[in-house]
Amino acid sequence: MEKIIALWEGSGVANLSPGQAIMIAIGFGLLYLAINKKFEPLLLVPIGFGGILANIPEAGLAFSAVEQLVHMQVPEQVADLARILNLSSTGVKELSEAYANAPAQVQLAAQLLADNLNYNNGMLYSFYSVAIGSGIAPLVIFMGVGAMTDFGPLLANPRTLFLGAAAQFGIFATVLGAIGLTQMGVMDFSIAQAAAIGIIGGADGPTAIYVSSVLAPELLGAIAVAAYSYMALVPMIQPPIMRALTTEKERKIEMVQLRNVNKVEKIMFPLVLLVLVAMLLPDAAPLLGMFCFGNLMRECGVVDRLSGTAQNALINIVTIFLGLSVGSKLVADKFLQAETLGILALGIVAFCIGTAAGVLMAKAMNMLSSKHKINPLIGSAGVSAVPMAARVSNKVGLESNPHNFLLMHAMGPNVAGVIGSAVAAGVMIQYVSAL
Amino acid sequence: MSQAELMNEGLSLMLYGMGFVFTFLTVLVFATSLMSKSVLAIAPEEPAPAPKRSAVPVAGTNDPASDPVLLAVIGEAVRQHRERRR
């Protein structure tokens, strides 16, 4: 009988907390969206599955060794830990808080204790610290994105870079929105957290994950989920805004055929960009440096094997671990908070403002110069979300004029948006860390 | 950080951030145009016609019947095929 009771006490059902149950349901929900609705499946399948794994009761896959020790609640062991942390109580909450706020030396001592008692870091915790904690995974993905990006349309019409810049307004407006919510007492975000939430408006998954891993790791789960879900929703979010801000006549504008771009120009572009980043914004160097490196491998034509690996095998491997690591942040006590709802709401506002700013910028550019009109519909592609946003521009354009193919024209602002959000990310990291 | 300070920080982050993004991309527009112009001046349209030149002959003007290598390959393939059928 005792054995049966022990078996029951060790089972998942007996230990499942309501929070974990909700988070597992959210994990299944993400899997449903990814598999059935095709929402960014490459990321939401690993994220959703990682979220389920992270919330399996007693398994502690997303816990560090010390957290495992705290949760096991073996009396002598937690007493030892409490002594190290200079604490009288041995409750889970008190110990976790004291450990998180303890100075580095004390944390190290606690880790040694956990190590001596044969506790190990959970699998997902290890993935997280290697892939995201170190900042490597988003950067490697950015290298792959660089290797997949063709800057031809951008080089043929460099003015479209302005559209990519304007669409970043969504990022900064959302930072202000997050601070406004704090001001009204609805939420409580610091400036670093507000900056990390704003980057959702950049519509660029790896950039969002990179920025939040640097500025606000505690919000990473919610930010990554919001960024990838809204990227999947681009075809639904953008068209109404684009139609509302343009007239039928503007939507019919046909753009001049793009010129042929020389191979040497394509090789030179990542180098020019790299030099500019090095000179003006070293904080964006990790993101844009890897991006330029990937693009140079693609265009130089002498390392096709490396370029092929970067844009296929490598990016796929890293995506698996990135997704699982993000999933590890979907643990109940960190995700089930009012802040998450605020982040989801602010994220969609960021998207809408970015889209609107891009379209309005294109209209402004048409007012300033009359030759070579720009169809304002390609402005919305300035939010990154490559290539979805460009396809949306093309589709809305075809509705007004069935012979007007905007896809290649929209790819210019689209890749400009990637550069723009990486620059914005660098600016925010630099600004916040200088505070 | 007090509430008013936080709002100030937010506003200045927005102005500074947007200003920087625009400045950076404007410089990039000029740098890119300059680079394109100089590349086109130094190596004018050199690689552009290259794919055309290689594409056209393969596409049509070459008569397969007058290509000795191709004829030899086909002949050998036919011979092997017949040998195997025997």
mmCIF file with all atom_site columns, C-alpha atoms in Angstrom, chain A residues 34-35 38-48 141 148 228 315-316 318-324:
data_model
loop_
_atom_site.group_PDB
_atom_site.id
_atom_site.type_symbol
_atom_site.label_atom_id
_atom_site.label_alt_id
_atom_site.label_comp_id
_atom_site.label_asym_id
_atom_site.label_entity_id
_atom_site.label_seq_id
_atom_site.pdbx_PDB_ins_code
_atom_site.Cartn_x
_atom_site.Cartn_y
_atom_site.Cartn_z
_atom_site.occupancy
_atom_site.B_iso_or_equiv
_atom_site.pdbx_formal_charge
_atom_site.auth_seq_id
_atom_site.auth_comp_id
_atom_site.auth_asym_id
_atom_site.auth_atom_id
_atom_site.pdbx_PDB_model_num
ATOM 1  C CA . ALA A 1 34  ? 1.105  26.024 -35.579 1.00 0.00 ? 34  ALA A CA 1
ATOM 2  C CA . ILE A 1 35  ? -0.081 22.713 -37.001 1.00 0.00 ? 35  ILE A CA 1
ATOM 3  C CA . LYS A 1 38  ? 0.079  27.201 -40.041 1.00 0.00 ? 38  LYS A CA 1
ATOM 4  C CA . PHE A 1 39  ? 1.125  30.056 -37.685 1.00 0.00 ? 39  PHE A CA 1
ATOM 5  C CA . GLU A 1 40  ? 4.924  30.260 -38.085 1.00 0.00 ? 40  GLU A CA 1
ATOM 6  C CA . PRO A 1 41  ? 5.089  26.476 -37.572 1.00 0.00 ? 41  PRO A CA 1
ATOM 7  C CA . LEU A 1 42  ? 8.886  26.339 -37.700 1.00 0.00 ? 42  LEU A CA 1
ATOM 8  C CA . LEU A 1 43  ? 8.994  28.221 -34.410 1.00 0.00 ? 43  LEU A CA 1
ATOM 9  C CA . LEU A 1 44  ? 5.680  27.672 -32.722 1.00 0.00 ? 44  LEU A CA 1
ATOM 10 C CA . VAL A 1 45  ? 5.965  23.861 -32.857 1.00 0.00 ? 45  VAL A CA 1
ATOM 11 C CA . PRO A 1 46  ? 9.225  23.831 -30.850 1.00 0.00 ? 46  PRO A CA 1
ATOM 12 C CA . ILE A 1 47  ? 8.033  26.695 -28.610 1.00 0.00 ? 47  ILE A CA 1
ATOM 13 C CA . GLY A 1 48  ? 4.682  25.058 -27.848 1.00 0.00 ? 48  GLY A CA 1
ATOM 14 C CA . ILE A 1 141 ? 19.772 32.674 -37.030 1.00 0.00 ? 141 ILE A CA 1
ATOM 15 C CA . MET A 1 148 ? 18.931 33.999 -47.425 1.00 0.00 ? 148 MET A CA 1
ATOM 16 C CA . TYR A 1 228 ? 5.976  35.107 -33.686 1.00 0.00 ? 228 TYR A CA 1
ATOM 17 C CA . ILE A 1 315 ? 19.564 27.667 -39.196 1.00 0.00 ? 315 ILE A CA 1
ATOM 18 C CA . ASN A 1 316 ? 17.305 24.627 -38.789 1.00 0.00 ? 316 ASN A CA 1
ATOM 19 C CA . VAL A 1 318 ? 19.538 26.440 -34.152 1.00 0.00 ? 318 VAL A CA 1
ATOM 20 C CA . THR A 1 319 ? 15.813 27.026 -34.650 1.00 0.00 ? 319 THR A CA 1
ATOM 21 C CA . ILE A 1 320 ? 15.043 23.756 -32.858 1.00 0.00 ? 320 ILE A CA 1
ATOM 22 C CA . PHE A 1 321 ? 17.066 24.758 -29.808 1.00 0.00 ? 321 PHE A CA 1
ATOM 23 C CA . LEU A 1 322 ? 15.887 28.364 -29.910 1.00 0.00 ? 322 LEU A CA 1
ATOM 24 C CA . GLY A 1 323 ? 12.253 27.250 -29.930 1.00 0.00 ? 323 GLY A CA 1
ATOM 25 C CA . LEU A 1 324 ? 12.713 24.777 -27.074 1.00 0.00 ? 324 LEU A CA 1
#
